Each structure stands twice: as structure tokens, then as C-alpha cells.
Amino acid sequence: MNRRWLVNRTNPEYIEYVSKTASVSRPLAQILINRGIKTSEEIHSFLYPQLSRLSDPFDIPGMRTAVERILAASRNGERVLVHGDYDVDGLSATAIVHGALKATGIDSVYFIPDRMSQGYGFKPSSVAKAKQVGASLIITVDCGITAFDAADECRRARIDLIITDHHEPHVRKEPKHAKRPESVAIPDAVAVVNPKTTGPASRNTNLSGAGIAFKLVQALSMTHSAQFSAYAFLDLAALGTIADVVPLTDENRLIVKEGLKLLEKGTRPGIQALRNISGIKGKGIRTGLLLFTIIPRINAAGRIADSRDVVKLFLSEDEDESAALSVWMDSLNAKRQMIEENVYQEALGMLKKRGIPRVIVLAAEAWHRGVIGIVASRIAEEFCRPAFIISIEGDHARGSARSIPSFDICRALAGCDAVLKGFGGHKQAAGLELDTVNIPLFEKYINSIAEEAFSENECVPVLEIDAYVDLEDVSFSLTKEMEMLEPFGAGNSEPLFGSKGLEILSPKIVKNNHLKMKLRQRRRTIHAIGFDMAGVLSTLEDSPLVDAVFTPMVNEWNRSRTLQLNLRALRPSK
């Protein structure tokens, strides 16, 4: 797909000023400015994050009440049910809270609903599970913020409820004449721990479900009776944070930075077993590597099987048990890939027949609900527009949606509530339920909202370039500075540089689809590789010079280290 190149430009004198005051190179100064990090203090805090800078968990509304109720459960010998979710974020959050409660000596059990038979979220049927196991307190993680019916059922059953969640709360529409046309509605619970209920953004607003769970455990560990270190759960918090694609800034960046160190050490037999089965034993742990290896295997259990054993894997101290569970998860992932590809190809076939509207809405009988979210993500990325993939089961349908940055999908769904039975999620990802007969009407409504919200121009993907550089600026010291910007992810993407007027030398296609070459600018020549870019070569045959977008990296092979450009795009020089 053609992409529009967008170069972030800043006054050269200002770049020079930031470079000198913060003692960083000009390219790094430009990258930091692009990310809104400009003062020496901000730059130092970003490049050298410290655990001591973790925010006070009691700053989150509802946290103190939640901790007091948990401590009361400990004193009274009560049983606590931790209610989680079946994706990586929810499973990590469940393991964090359940593991911490057990370490404190609290009688804790956990429950993960089955995606196919029970669906997402905290429901009245979940309360029946708590009654069945004799729990007098339920703690939800990564769910519950819109569970009004379940909260009412808790009150009727005389079971206390603590909700910890990071999803968008329900927005109550007030009469037009009201001073505030909208207000947040939350379920009736002992405590609701969700920074998004308070309105103004804060350091904690963008935390994942596992991040909120970690803050609860951090708060619990600060009490006089704590018998564990909250920091021991940073590896699980990092997994959930990375998997849920929340911005890796502020608190999230610190959680992931420190959590990756624990993952690297391999303190959990379960995570070590997953590294082994994923073929990354001995490799450095980075966010991108986790997203393509360990995280899909964890997710596979919740997509096509029962994910409760994932929590067991996370907390297991037994190497044999961990190895067996990791083999099971690996086999599920292979099955998930096959199912996903079939649904994806069917969806593409439907698009070819129908054309591409502003918002893509595709529905079919018996599409596996466990993979429709991934397919929606692939379709949205490929066509750069919001995508809804809906699985029809008789008169009822369930869907999953992924959006583009300019379209708040949760707010848009609120405008379609007349034809929906339920929905929830984030600005960029959501789930929904509706009657099958209402799918055409929903498609009409959502496209009508989208036509007012964003233009067709915003459906052209943008390649954001941090700065133009000459090849002579690319050095080992620059790649070392790039490492200081890690971990990369949403809100802190891997830096991209552009360079103009380059000669292509010795181009060749390797391993069927990768493009390998040398690029020369004046006297400087550097090796370059473009993964899955073999098709680009034919478009450059008549171009004596090209422009390139790349990330500089160090290629280590046979004990030698060479500079290499990881290509992202090539085009004839303009």
C-alpha cells in the first residue's frame, strides 16, 4: 500500500539547543522533541527511568478503600475470588492479583470465563461461581467497569465487589438542557479502581488491566502486613501492557522497562518454558519479539480453548508442569493461525465483491469468535480504515472492531446503541453484540458517524519520519542512543530516519521475499535490508537515485559487528 511520507520538522536552532543542554546527539534531540520530551529533566527521566519514580498507587481513586477491604478479608479469613479475562492482559492481571493474595496468606481462587460459552466480562453468572466456591469478596481485573447487572447481583447475594479495570466507563447521556450533557456511570461496588472514571488525564490513565492490577498489588505491598514485593510481578505487568498495545509512556514505560529485565532473567519457570518452545531461548527480550512469539501463544488459549491453565503456567514453580503447558499452548497457537487465515481470506473475498466503504463491516455465519479480533486488526491495518468483523450465530451476532487513530470507536458505538445489545472497549478496539437482523442497519449507522468524523484523506496511511539524516550521520554511537529509547511500542515507536539521493548497489533478493543491498551517498556506503520488500525492487529499475526510510541497527554475525539499515520504505528520489 502506498504511504504518505510525513517528516517531523523542528527549528534547527532549537534542536541544537536541546542537544547541548541534554548532552545528546542532534538526531536523538529531534526524536525526543517529536515525542514531546524537551527539557533536560524530562529527557533524563525518559532515558534513565528509575523504579523510585513509580507513582503512588493511592493516587488512583478507590485504591485505599479497595486495600482496606482486602486487608479485612485477610483478618476475617474470607475467601476471595479474582475474576479475570481470557486475553494476555486479563490473564496477567489475574496472575498478579491472585499471586499477591496467596503470598499474603489470603484464601484466593480465580475464575476466567470461557470465551465461547460465557463471553467477555463480569456477568451475573460469574457471581454464581463466587457463591459456588464460598467467596465473600470478588475482585475483578481487566473487566467490570460496565457490569451493572453483575454488581446488582453481588449486592443481592451479599458478596462484596471490588472492580479494577482500565476500559472506558459507560457515559450517561443527560438531558440537553443539563449543564453537563454527559456523565460517567459506574457500577455499585465497594470500590472501583479505574483512572478513566475521574475525567482528566493522569500518569495512570493509560494503564493496561495488568498495570492497574500491579498498582493494586503495589498498594497492598505498602501495608505493614505485606509479605511480598510488588516488583516481583513487574514481568507479568509488562506482558499485559505490551499485549494490550497501550502507550509505552510515563508509568507504562517504567513498568515495561523493568518488567523486561525480569523476563530476561527468567525467574518464572513458565515464562522460561514459553521462551524455549517459541525458539527465543538465549535471545534478548524486546517488545517486538514478545509480540510475535510468546504473546500469541498465550492468547491462543483464550481464543480457541480454556485459558485458566495460563494463570497456572504464570505462577508455576514446577519445570515439568511448565514444559507440558507450554507445549499445549504452542499447539493451540498453530491451530489458531490456521483458523485465523481461513477467516481472513474469506473476509478479503467479501471485500473484493462489495468494495471498500469508509468503515468496513463484514459478517458471516460461524466465524470463530476467538480470531475475529485479529482479523479485524489485519483488515484495519491493510486498508487503513476502521474494521468490524462479526460472527453470526443464528439470530445473535458478536463482533470485534479495530480502528484508526482519528476515529474513537467506543464513542462511535455509543451513537449506534439503538441497534446494539451491548458494547465496550477502548478508543481503538472494541467488542459488540447485536441481533443478526440489525447488522445492515448498524453498518449504515456506523458509516454515517464515520463520514462526519474523518475524511477519506485520513484513510491513506502515513509513514512518520523523525528526521532526515545523511548516511555519514549513521554511526555505532547513534544506534547506542537508539537503545536508550527502548522499549518501543504504541506511543513510543521505533525511530525512523529518512535519507535522500542514495545509490543502490548490488541489490538482490534473499530468502524469496527480502531485499538486500548497499546504499551509497557521496563517500559513505552502508549495508541495508528490507524485510518482505522484494516487490519494491521492480519499481526502482529506472531510478538512478532513491530516497529511503530506515532504522539504523547493528548486525552481529560471526563475532563481527557492522552497521546496517533496516529499511521501511524506498521510492525514486524527488
Coordinates of C-alpha atoms in Angstrom, one line a residue:
M1 CA 0.0 0.0 0.0
N2 CA 1.2 3.5 -0.9
R3 CA 2.0 5.6 2.2
R4 CA 2.4 9.3 2.6
W5 CA 5.8 10.3 4.0
L6 CA 5.5 12.8 6.8
V7 CA 8.7 14.4 8.1
N8 CA 8.6 16.0 11.6
R9 CA 10.4 19.3 11.2
T10 CA 11.7 21.5 14.0
N11 CA 13.7 24.7 14.1
P12 CA 17.4 23.7 13.7
E13 CA 18.5 26.2 16.4
Y14 CA 16.0 24.6 18.9
I15 CA 17.4 21.1 18.1
E16 CA 20.9 22.4 18.7
Y17 CA 19.8 23.9 22.0
V18 CA 18.2 20.7 23.2
S19 CA 21.2 18.7 22.0
K20 CA 23.6 20.7 24.0
T21 CA 21.6 21.2 27.2
A22 CA 20.8 17.5 27.4
S23 CA 24.1 16.2 26.1
V24 CA 22.6 14.1 23.3
S25 CA 23.1 14.0 19.6
R26 CA 21.1 16.1 17.2
P27 CA 19.2 13.2 15.8
L28 CA 18.3 12.0 19.3
A29 CA 17.3 15.5 20.3
Q30 CA 15.0 15.6 17.2
I31 CA 13.4 12.3 18.2
L32 CA 12.8 13.4 21.8
I33 CA 11.2 16.7 20.6
N34 CA 8.9 14.7 18.3
R35 CA 7.7 12.8 21.4
G36 CA 7.1 15.9 23.4
I37 CA 10.2 15.4 25.6
K38 CA 12.1 18.7 25.6
T39 CA 13.5 19.8 28.9
S40 CA 16.7 18.4 30.4
E41 CA 14.7 17.0 33.3
E42 CA 12.2 15.3 31.0
I43 CA 14.9 13.8 28.8
H44 CA 16.9 12.5 31.8
S45 CA 13.7 10.9 33.3
F46 CA 12.8 9.3 30.0
L47 CA 16.3 7.9 29.1
Y48 CA 17.1 6.8 32.7
P49 CA 13.8 5.6 34.3
Q50 CA 14.0 4.5 37.9
L51 CA 11.6 2.4 40.0
S52 CA 11.7 5.1 42.6
R53 CA 9.7 7.2 40.1
L54 CA 6.7 4.9 40.2
S55 CA 3.6 6.9 41.1
D56 CA 1.8 6.5 44.5
P57 CA -0.9 3.8 43.8
F58 CA -3.1 5.6 46.4
D59 CA -3.4 8.5 43.9
I60 CA -5.8 6.3 42.0
P61 CA -9.4 6.9 43.3
G62 CA -10.9 3.9 45.1
M63 CA -7.5 2.3 45.8
R64 CA -7.4 3.0 49.6
T65 CA -10.9 1.6 50.0
A66 CA -10.0 -1.5 47.9
V67 CA -6.9 -2.2 50.0
E68 CA -8.8 -1.8 53.3
R69 CA -11.4 -4.3 52.2
I70 CA -8.7 -6.8 51.1
L71 CA -7.0 -6.4 54.5
A72 CA -10.3 -7.0 56.2
A73 CA -10.7 -10.2 54.2
S74 CA -7.3 -11.3 55.4
R75 CA -8.1 -10.6 59.0
N76 CA -11.5 -12.4 58.8
G77 CA -10.2 -15.5 56.9
E78 CA -12.5 -14.8 54.0
R79 CA -12.3 -16.5 50.6
V80 CA -11.7 -14.1 47.7
L81 CA -12.5 -14.7 44.0
V82 CA -10.3 -13.0 41.4
H83 CA -12.3 -12.6 38.2
G84 CA -10.2 -12.1 35.1
D85 CA -10.4 -12.1 31.4
Y86 CA -9.1 -14.6 28.7
D87 CA -6.6 -12.3 26.8
V88 CA -3.0 -11.8 27.8
D89 CA -3.8 -8.6 29.7
G90 CA -6.6 -10.2 31.7
L91 CA -4.6 -13.4 32.4
S92 CA -1.5 -11.4 33.5
A93 CA -3.7 -9.3 35.7
T94 CA -5.3 -12.4 37.2
A95 CA -2.0 -14.0 38.0
I96 CA -0.7 -10.7 39.6
V97 CA -3.6 -10.3 42.0
H98 CA -4.1 -14.0 42.7
G99 CA -0.4 -14.5 43.3
A100 CA -0.1 -11.5 45.6
L101 CA -3.1 -12.5 47.6
K102 CA -1.8 -16.0 48.1
A103 CA 1.6 -14.5 49.1
T104 CA -0.2 -12.5 51.8
G105 CA -1.9 -15.7 53.1
I106 CA -5.4 -14.8 51.8
D107 CA -7.6 -17.7 50.7
S108 CA -7.8 -16.8 47.0
V109 CA -9.3 -18.6 43.9
Y110 CA -9.5 -17.3 40.4
F111 CA -12.1 -17.6 37.6
I112 CA -11.6 -16.9 33.9
P113 CA -14.8 -17.0 31.8
D114 CA -14.8 -19.2 28.7
R115 CA -14.9 -17.0 25.5
M116 CA -17.3 -19.3 23.6
S117 CA -19.8 -20.3 26.3
Q118 CA -19.7 -17.3 28.6
G119 CA -18.2 -14.4 26.6
Y120 CA -16.3 -11.4 27.8
G121 CA -16.8 -9.6 31.1
F122 CA -18.1 -9.9 34.6
K123 CA -21.7 -11.2 34.5
P124 CA -24.4 -12.3 36.9
S125 CA -23.3 -15.9 36.1
S126 CA -19.9 -15.1 37.4
V127 CA -21.5 -14.2 40.8
A128 CA -23.0 -17.7 40.8
K129 CA -19.4 -19.0 40.6
A130 CA -18.4 -17.0 43.6
K131 CA -21.3 -18.4 45.6
Q132 CA -20.4 -21.9 44.5
V133 CA -16.9 -21.6 45.9
G134 CA -17.9 -19.7 49.0
A135 CA -16.3 -16.4 48.2
S136 CA -17.5 -13.3 50.1
L137 CA -15.4 -10.9 48.1
I138 CA -14.9 -10.6 44.3
I139 CA -12.1 -8.6 42.7
T140 CA -12.4 -8.1 39.0
V141 CA -9.3 -7.4 36.9
D142 CA -9.4 -6.0 33.3
C143 CA -13.2 -6.1 33.4
G144 CA -16.3 -4.9 35.3
I145 CA -16.5 -1.2 34.6
T146 CA -19.8 -1.6 32.8
A147 CA -21.1 -4.7 34.7
F148 CA -24.1 -3.0 36.3
D149 CA -26.2 -6.2 36.4
A150 CA -23.5 -8.3 37.9
A151 CA -22.9 -5.6 40.6
D152 CA -26.6 -5.7 41.4
E153 CA -26.4 -9.5 41.7
C154 CA -23.5 -9.2 44.1
R155 CA -25.5 -6.9 46.3
R156 CA -28.4 -9.3 46.3
A157 CA -26.1 -12.2 47.1
R158 CA -24.3 -10.2 49.9
I159 CA -21.0 -10.6 48.2
D160 CA -18.7 -7.5 48.3
L161 CA -17.3 -6.3 44.9
I162 CA -14.0 -4.5 44.0
I163 CA -13.7 -3.5 40.4
T164 CA -10.3 -2.9 38.9
D165 CA -10.4 -2.1 35.2
H166 CA -9.0 0.2 32.6
H167 CA -11.7 0.1 29.9
E168 CA -13.9 3.1 29.1
P169 CA -16.7 3.6 31.6
H170 CA -20.3 3.9 30.5
V171 CA -21.2 7.5 29.6
R172 CA -24.7 8.5 30.7
K173 CA -26.4 10.9 28.4
E174 CA -28.1 13.8 30.3
P175 CA -31.0 15.9 29.0
K176 CA -29.9 18.6 26.5
H177 CA -30.7 21.4 29.0
A178 CA -28.3 19.9 31.6
K179 CA -25.2 21.8 32.5
R180 CA -23.1 18.7 31.7
P181 CA -24.5 16.8 28.6
E182 CA -22.6 13.6 29.6
S183 CA -21.6 12.0 32.9
V184 CA -19.8 8.8 33.8
A185 CA -21.9 6.0 35.4
I186 CA -20.1 3.2 37.4
P187 CA -21.5 0.0 38.9
D188 CA -22.4 -0.1 42.6
A189 CA -19.3 -1.7 44.3
V190 CA -17.3 -1.4 47.5
A191 CA -14.5 0.2 45.4
V192 CA -14.0 1.0 41.7
V193 CA -10.3 1.3 40.7
N194 CA -10.2 2.8 37.2
P195 CA -8.4 6.1 36.5
K196 CA -10.7 6.7 33.5
T197 CA -13.7 7.3 35.8
T198 CA -12.2 10.6 37.0
G199 CA -12.1 12.6 33.7
P200 CA -8.8 14.5 33.5
A201 CA -5.8 12.6 32.1
S202 CA -3.1 11.5 34.6
R203 CA 0.0 9.3 34.7
N204 CA -2.3 6.3 35.3
T205 CA -5.0 6.9 32.7
N206 CA -3.4 4.8 30.0
L207 CA -2.5 1.8 32.3
S208 CA -3.5 -1.7 31.0
G209 CA -5.6 -4.1 33.0
A210 CA -2.4 -5.7 34.2
G211 CA -1.0 -2.3 35.0
I212 CA -4.0 -1.5 37.3
A213 CA -3.6 -4.9 38.9
F214 CA 0.1 -4.1 39.6
K215 CA -0.9 -0.8 41.2
L216 CA -3.3 -2.6 43.4
V217 CA -0.6 -5.1 44.4
Q218 CA 1.8 -2.2 44.9
A219 CA -0.6 -0.5 47.2
L220 CA -1.2 -3.8 49.1
S221 CA 2.6 -4.3 49.5
M222 CA 2.9 -0.9 51.1
T223 CA 0.9 -2.0 54.1
H224 CA 2.5 -3.2 57.3
S225 CA 1.3 -6.8 56.8
A226 CA 2.8 -7.2 53.3
Q227 CA 4.8 -10.4 52.9
F228 CA 5.9 -9.9 49.3
S229 CA 7.5 -7.5 46.9
A230 CA 5.2 -6.0 44.3
Y231 CA 8.2 -5.6 42.0
A232 CA 8.3 -9.4 41.6
F233 CA 5.1 -9.1 39.5
L234 CA 6.5 -6.5 37.0
D235 CA 7.3 -9.2 34.4
L236 CA 3.6 -10.2 34.3
A237 CA 2.6 -6.5 34.3
A238 CA 4.9 -5.9 31.3
L239 CA 3.4 -8.8 29.4
G240 CA -0.1 -7.4 29.8
T241 CA 1.0 -3.9 29.0
I242 CA 2.7 -4.9 25.8
A243 CA 0.0 -7.2 24.6
D244 CA -2.8 -4.6 25.1
V245 CA -0.9 -2.1 23.0
V246 CA -1.3 0.8 25.4
P247 CA 1.0 3.8 25.1
L248 CA 4.5 3.0 26.3
T249 CA 4.9 6.4 28.0
D250 CA 5.0 7.5 31.7
E251 CA 4.1 4.7 34.1
N252 CA 3.7 2.1 31.3
R253 CA 7.2 2.7 30.0
L254 CA 8.6 2.2 33.5
I255 CA 6.6 -1.0 34.1
V256 CA 7.7 -2.5 30.8
K257 CA 11.4 -1.3 31.1
E258 CA 11.7 -3.0 34.5
G259 CA 9.5 -6.0 33.6
L260 CA 11.6 -6.8 30.6
K261 CA 14.6 -7.1 32.9
L262 CA 12.8 -9.8 34.9
L263 CA 11.7 -11.6 31.8
E264 CA 15.3 -11.6 30.6
K265 CA 16.4 -13.1 33.9
G266 CA 13.8 -15.9 33.6
T267 CA 12.7 -16.0 37.2
R268 CA 9.5 -17.8 36.3
P269 CA 9.7 -21.4 35.0
G270 CA 6.5 -20.9 33.0
I271 CA 7.9 -18.0 31.1
Q272 CA 11.2 -19.8 30.5
A273 CA 9.2 -22.8 29.1
L274 CA 7.4 -20.4 26.7
R275 CA 10.7 -18.9 25.6
N276 CA 12.0 -22.4 24.9
I277 CA 9.0 -23.5 22.9
S278 CA 9.0 -20.2 21.0
G279 CA 12.6 -20.6 19.9
I280 CA 13.8 -17.5 21.6
K281 CA 15.9 -19.1 24.4
G282 CA 19.0 -17.0 24.8
K283 CA 17.8 -14.1 22.7
G284 CA 17.4 -10.6 24.2
I285 CA 13.9 -9.9 25.2
R286 CA 12.3 -6.9 23.4
T287 CA 8.7 -5.8 22.9
G288 CA 8.6 -6.7 19.2
L289 CA 10.0 -10.2 19.8
L290 CA 7.4 -10.9 22.5
L291 CA 4.5 -9.7 20.2
F292 CA 5.5 -12.3 17.6
T293 CA 6.4 -15.2 19.8
I294 CA 5.3 -15.6 23.4
I295 CA 2.2 -13.3 23.4
P296 CA 0.4 -15.1 20.5
R297 CA 0.9 -18.4 22.3
I298 CA -0.6 -17.0 25.5
N299 CA -3.5 -15.5 23.6
A300 CA -4.2 -18.7 21.7
A301 CA -5.5 -20.5 24.8
G302 CA -8.2 -17.8 25.4
R303 CA -9.1 -17.7 21.7
I304 CA -9.8 -21.4 21.0
A305 CA -9.6 -23.2 24.3
D306 CA -9.9 -22.8 28.1
S307 CA -7.3 -20.2 29.3
R308 CA -7.4 -21.0 33.0
D309 CA -4.2 -23.0 32.8
V310 CA -2.3 -20.0 31.5
V311 CA -2.6 -18.5 35.0
K312 CA -1.3 -21.8 36.4
L313 CA 1.7 -21.5 34.0
F314 CA 2.5 -18.0 35.0
L315 CA 2.6 -18.9 38.7
S316 CA 4.0 -22.5 38.4
E317 CA 7.3 -23.4 40.2
D318 CA 7.4 -26.8 38.6
E319 CA 9.5 -27.1 35.4
D320 CA 7.9 -30.2 34.1
E321 CA 4.4 -28.8 34.5
S322 CA 5.5 -25.6 32.8
A323 CA 7.0 -27.5 29.9
A324 CA 3.9 -29.5 29.4
L325 CA 1.6 -26.4 29.5
S326 CA 3.9 -24.5 27.0
V327 CA 3.7 -27.4 24.5
W328 CA -0.1 -27.3 24.8
M329 CA -0.1 -23.6 24.2
D330 CA 2.2 -23.9 21.2
S331 CA -0.1 -26.5 19.6
L332 CA -3.1 -24.2 20.2
N333 CA -1.3 -21.3 18.5
A334 CA -0.7 -23.4 15.4
K335 CA -4.4 -24.3 15.2
R336 CA -5.3 -20.6 15.8
Q337 CA -3.1 -19.5 12.9
M338 CA -4.9 -21.8 10.6
I339 CA -8.4 -20.7 11.7
E340 CA -7.4 -17.1 11.5
E341 CA -6.0 -17.3 8.0
N342 CA -9.2 -19.0 6.8
V343 CA -11.4 -16.2 8.2
Y344 CA -9.0 -13.5 6.9
Q345 CA -9.1 -14.9 3.3
E346 CA -12.9 -15.2 3.5
A347 CA -13.1 -11.6 4.6
L348 CA -10.9 -10.4 1.8
G349 CA -13.0 -12.3 -0.7
M350 CA -16.1 -10.5 0.6
L351 CA -14.4 -7.1 0.3
K352 CA -13.4 -7.7 -3.3
K353 CA -17.1 -8.3 -4.2
R354 CA -18.5 -5.4 -2.2
G355 CA -15.9 -2.6 -2.4
I356 CA -14.4 -0.7 0.4
P357 CA -16.6 1.8 2.4
R358 CA -15.5 4.3 5.0
V359 CA -15.9 1.7 7.7
I360 CA -15.6 -1.9 6.9
V361 CA -18.3 -4.2 8.3
L362 CA -18.1 -7.9 7.4
A363 CA -20.2 -10.7 8.9
A364 CA -20.6 -14.4 8.3
E365 CA -22.0 -17.5 9.9
A366 CA -19.8 -19.3 12.3
W367 CA -16.7 -17.2 12.0
H368 CA -14.7 -18.3 15.0
R369 CA -15.1 -15.6 17.7
G370 CA -11.6 -16.3 19.0
V371 CA -9.9 -14.9 15.9
I372 CA -12.2 -12.1 14.7
G373 CA -10.3 -9.5 16.7
I374 CA -7.0 -10.4 15.0
V375 CA -8.7 -10.4 11.6
A376 CA -10.3 -7.0 12.3
S377 CA -6.8 -5.7 13.2
R378 CA -5.3 -7.1 10.0
I379 CA -8.1 -5.6 7.8
A380 CA -7.9 -2.2 9.5
E381 CA -4.1 -2.1 9.1
E382 CA -4.2 -3.2 5.5
F383 CA -6.9 -0.8 4.3
C384 CA -6.3 2.0 6.9
R385 CA -9.9 2.3 8.0
P386 CA -12.0 1.0 10.9
A387 CA -13.0 -2.6 10.6
F388 CA -15.7 -4.7 12.2
I389 CA -15.6 -8.5 11.9
I390 CA -18.8 -10.1 13.1
S391 CA -19.6 -13.7 13.8
I392 CA -23.2 -14.7 13.2
E393 CA -24.8 -17.4 15.4
G394 CA -28.4 -17.8 14.4
D395 CA -30.3 -14.7 15.5
H396 CA -27.5 -13.4 17.6
A397 CA -24.1 -11.9 16.4
R398 CA -20.9 -10.9 18.2
G399 CA -18.2 -8.7 16.6
S400 CA -14.8 -7.3 17.2
A401 CA -13.6 -3.9 16.0
R402 CA -10.3 -2.2 15.4
S403 CA -9.9 1.5 14.4
I404 CA -7.6 4.1 13.1
P405 CA -6.1 6.9 15.2
S406 CA -8.6 9.6 14.1
F407 CA -11.7 7.6 15.0
D408 CA -12.8 6.9 18.6
I409 CA -14.6 3.6 18.0
C410 CA -16.1 3.4 21.5
R411 CA -17.7 6.9 21.2
A412 CA -19.0 5.9 17.7
L413 CA -20.6 2.7 19.1
A414 CA -22.4 4.8 21.7
G415 CA -24.1 6.5 18.8
C416 CA -25.3 3.2 17.5
D417 CA -26.7 1.9 20.8
A418 CA -30.2 1.8 19.4
V419 CA -29.3 -1.2 17.3
L420 CA -26.8 -2.8 19.7
K421 CA -27.3 -5.2 22.6
G422 CA -24.0 -4.3 24.2
F423 CA -20.5 -3.0 23.5
G424 CA -17.3 -2.0 25.3
G425 CA -13.6 -1.4 24.9
H426 CA -11.2 1.4 24.1
K427 CA -10.9 4.2 21.6
Q428 CA -9.1 1.9 19.1
A429 CA -10.5 -1.5 19.9
A430 CA -14.0 -2.8 21.0
G431 CA -16.4 -5.7 21.1
L432 CA -20.1 -5.6 20.4
E433 CA -23.2 -7.7 20.4
L434 CA -26.4 -7.3 18.3
D435 CA -29.2 -9.1 16.7
T436 CA -28.3 -10.5 13.3
V437 CA -31.2 -8.7 11.6
N438 CA -29.7 -5.4 12.7
I439 CA -26.3 -5.8 11.1
P440 CA -27.2 -3.9 7.9
L441 CA -28.7 -1.0 9.9
F442 CA -25.6 -1.0 12.2
E443 CA -23.4 -0.7 9.1
K444 CA -25.4 2.2 7.9
Y445 CA -25.2 4.0 11.3
I446 CA -21.5 3.5 11.8
N447 CA -20.6 4.7 8.3
S448 CA -22.8 7.7 8.8
I449 CA -21.0 8.6 12.0
A450 CA -17.6 8.0 10.4
E451 CA -18.3 10.2 7.4
E452 CA -18.7 13.1 9.8
A453 CA -15.7 12.1 12.0
F454 CA -12.9 11.7 9.4
S455 CA -12.2 12.2 5.7
E456 CA -11.0 9.8 3.1
N457 CA -7.6 11.5 3.2
E458 CA -7.2 10.0 6.7
C459 CA -7.5 6.6 5.1
V460 CA -4.1 6.9 3.5
P461 CA -1.5 5.5 5.9
V462 CA 1.2 7.9 7.0
L463 CA 4.9 7.0 7.5
E464 CA 6.1 9.3 10.1
I465 CA 9.8 10.1 9.8
D466 CA 11.6 11.5 12.8
A467 CA 14.3 13.3 10.9
Y468 CA 16.3 13.4 7.6
V469 CA 19.9 12.5 8.1
D470 CA 22.9 11.9 5.8
L471 CA 24.4 8.5 5.8
E472 CA 27.6 9.9 7.4
D473 CA 25.5 10.7 10.5
V474 CA 24.7 6.9 10.9
S475 CA 27.2 5.5 13.4
F476 CA 27.5 2.9 16.2
S477 CA 27.1 5.7 18.8
L478 CA 23.7 6.6 17.1
T479 CA 22.5 3.0 17.4
K480 CA 23.6 3.0 21.1
E481 CA 21.5 6.1 21.7
M482 CA 18.5 4.4 20.0
E483 CA 18.7 1.6 22.5
M484 CA 18.2 4.2 25.3
L485 CA 14.7 4.9 23.8
E486 CA 13.5 1.3 24.3
P487 CA 11.1 -0.2 25.0
F488 CA 9.4 0.6 21.7
G489 CA 5.6 0.3 21.2
A490 CA 2.5 2.4 21.0
G491 CA 3.2 6.0 21.8
N492 CA 7.0 5.4 21.6
S493 CA 7.6 3.9 18.2
E494 CA 10.9 2.8 16.9
P495 CA 12.7 5.8 15.4
L496 CA 12.6 6.2 11.6
F497 CA 15.1 8.2 9.7
G498 CA 15.0 9.4 6.1
S499 CA 17.8 10.0 3.6
K500 CA 17.7 11.3 0.1
G501 CA 19.7 10.9 -3.1
L502 CA 21.0 7.4 -2.5
E503 CA 22.6 5.0 -5.0
I504 CA 21.6 1.3 -4.9
L505 CA 24.5 -1.1 -5.2
S506 CA 24.4 -4.9 -5.6
P507 CA 20.7 -5.4 -5.0
K508 CA 19.5 -9.0 -4.5
I509 CA 16.5 -10.9 -3.2
V510 CA 17.2 -13.3 -0.3
K511 CA 15.0 -16.0 1.2
N512 CA 12.4 -15.3 -1.5
N513 CA 11.0 -12.0 -0.3
H514 CA 13.7 -10.0 1.4
L515 CA 15.6 -7.2 -0.3
K516 CA 19.3 -6.9 0.4
M517 CA 21.6 -4.2 -1.0
K518 CA 24.1 -1.5 -0.3
L519 CA 23.2 2.2 -0.2
R520 CA 25.7 4.9 -1.1
Q521 CA 25.6 8.6 -0.5
R522 CA 28.7 10.5 -1.6
R523 CA 31.6 8.6 0.0
R524 CA 29.6 6.7 2.6
T525 CA 28.3 3.2 1.9
I526 CA 26.1 1.1 4.3
H527 CA 24.5 -2.3 4.0
A528 CA 20.7 -2.4 4.0
I529 CA 18.0 -5.0 4.2
G530 CA 14.2 -4.6 3.6
F531 CA 12.2 -7.5 5.0
D532 CA 9.3 -8.5 2.8
M533 CA 10.3 -5.7 0.3
A534 CA 11.4 -7.8 -2.7
G535 CA 8.5 -6.4 -4.7
V536 CA 9.8 -2.8 -4.4
L537 CA 12.9 -3.5 -6.5
S538 CA 11.0 -3.6 -9.8
T539 CA 9.6 -0.1 -9.1
L540 CA 13.1 1.4 -8.9
E541 CA 14.7 0.0 -12.0
D542 CA 14.6 3.3 -13.9
S543 CA 15.6 5.4 -10.9
P544 CA 19.3 6.4 -10.7
L545 CA 18.8 7.7 -7.1
V546 CA 16.3 6.7 -4.4
D547 CA 15.0 8.1 -1.0
A548 CA 14.9 5.7 1.9
V549 CA 13.2 5.4 5.3
F550 CA 15.1 3.2 7.8
T551 CA 16.1 2.4 11.3
P552 CA 19.8 2.1 11.9
M553 CA 20.9 -1.1 13.6
V554 CA 23.9 -3.3 14.4
N555 CA 24.2 -6.6 12.6
E556 CA 26.2 -9.2 14.5
W557 CA 27.5 -12.2 12.6
N558 CA 30.4 -14.5 13.2
R559 CA 31.6 -12.3 16.0
S560 CA 31.8 -9.2 13.8
R561 CA 29.6 -6.1 14.1
T562 CA 28.5 -4.0 11.1
L563 CA 26.1 -1.1 10.7
Q564 CA 23.0 -1.9 8.8
L565 CA 19.9 0.0 7.7
N566 CA 16.6 -1.8 8.4
L567 CA 14.6 -0.4 5.5
R568 CA 11.0 0.5 5.9
A569 CA 10.3 2.2 2.6
L570 CA 12.1 3.1 -0.7
R571 CA 11.0 5.4 -3.5
P572 CA 12.6 7.2 -6.5
S573 CA 14.2 10.4 -5.4
K574 CA 12.2 13.5 -5.9

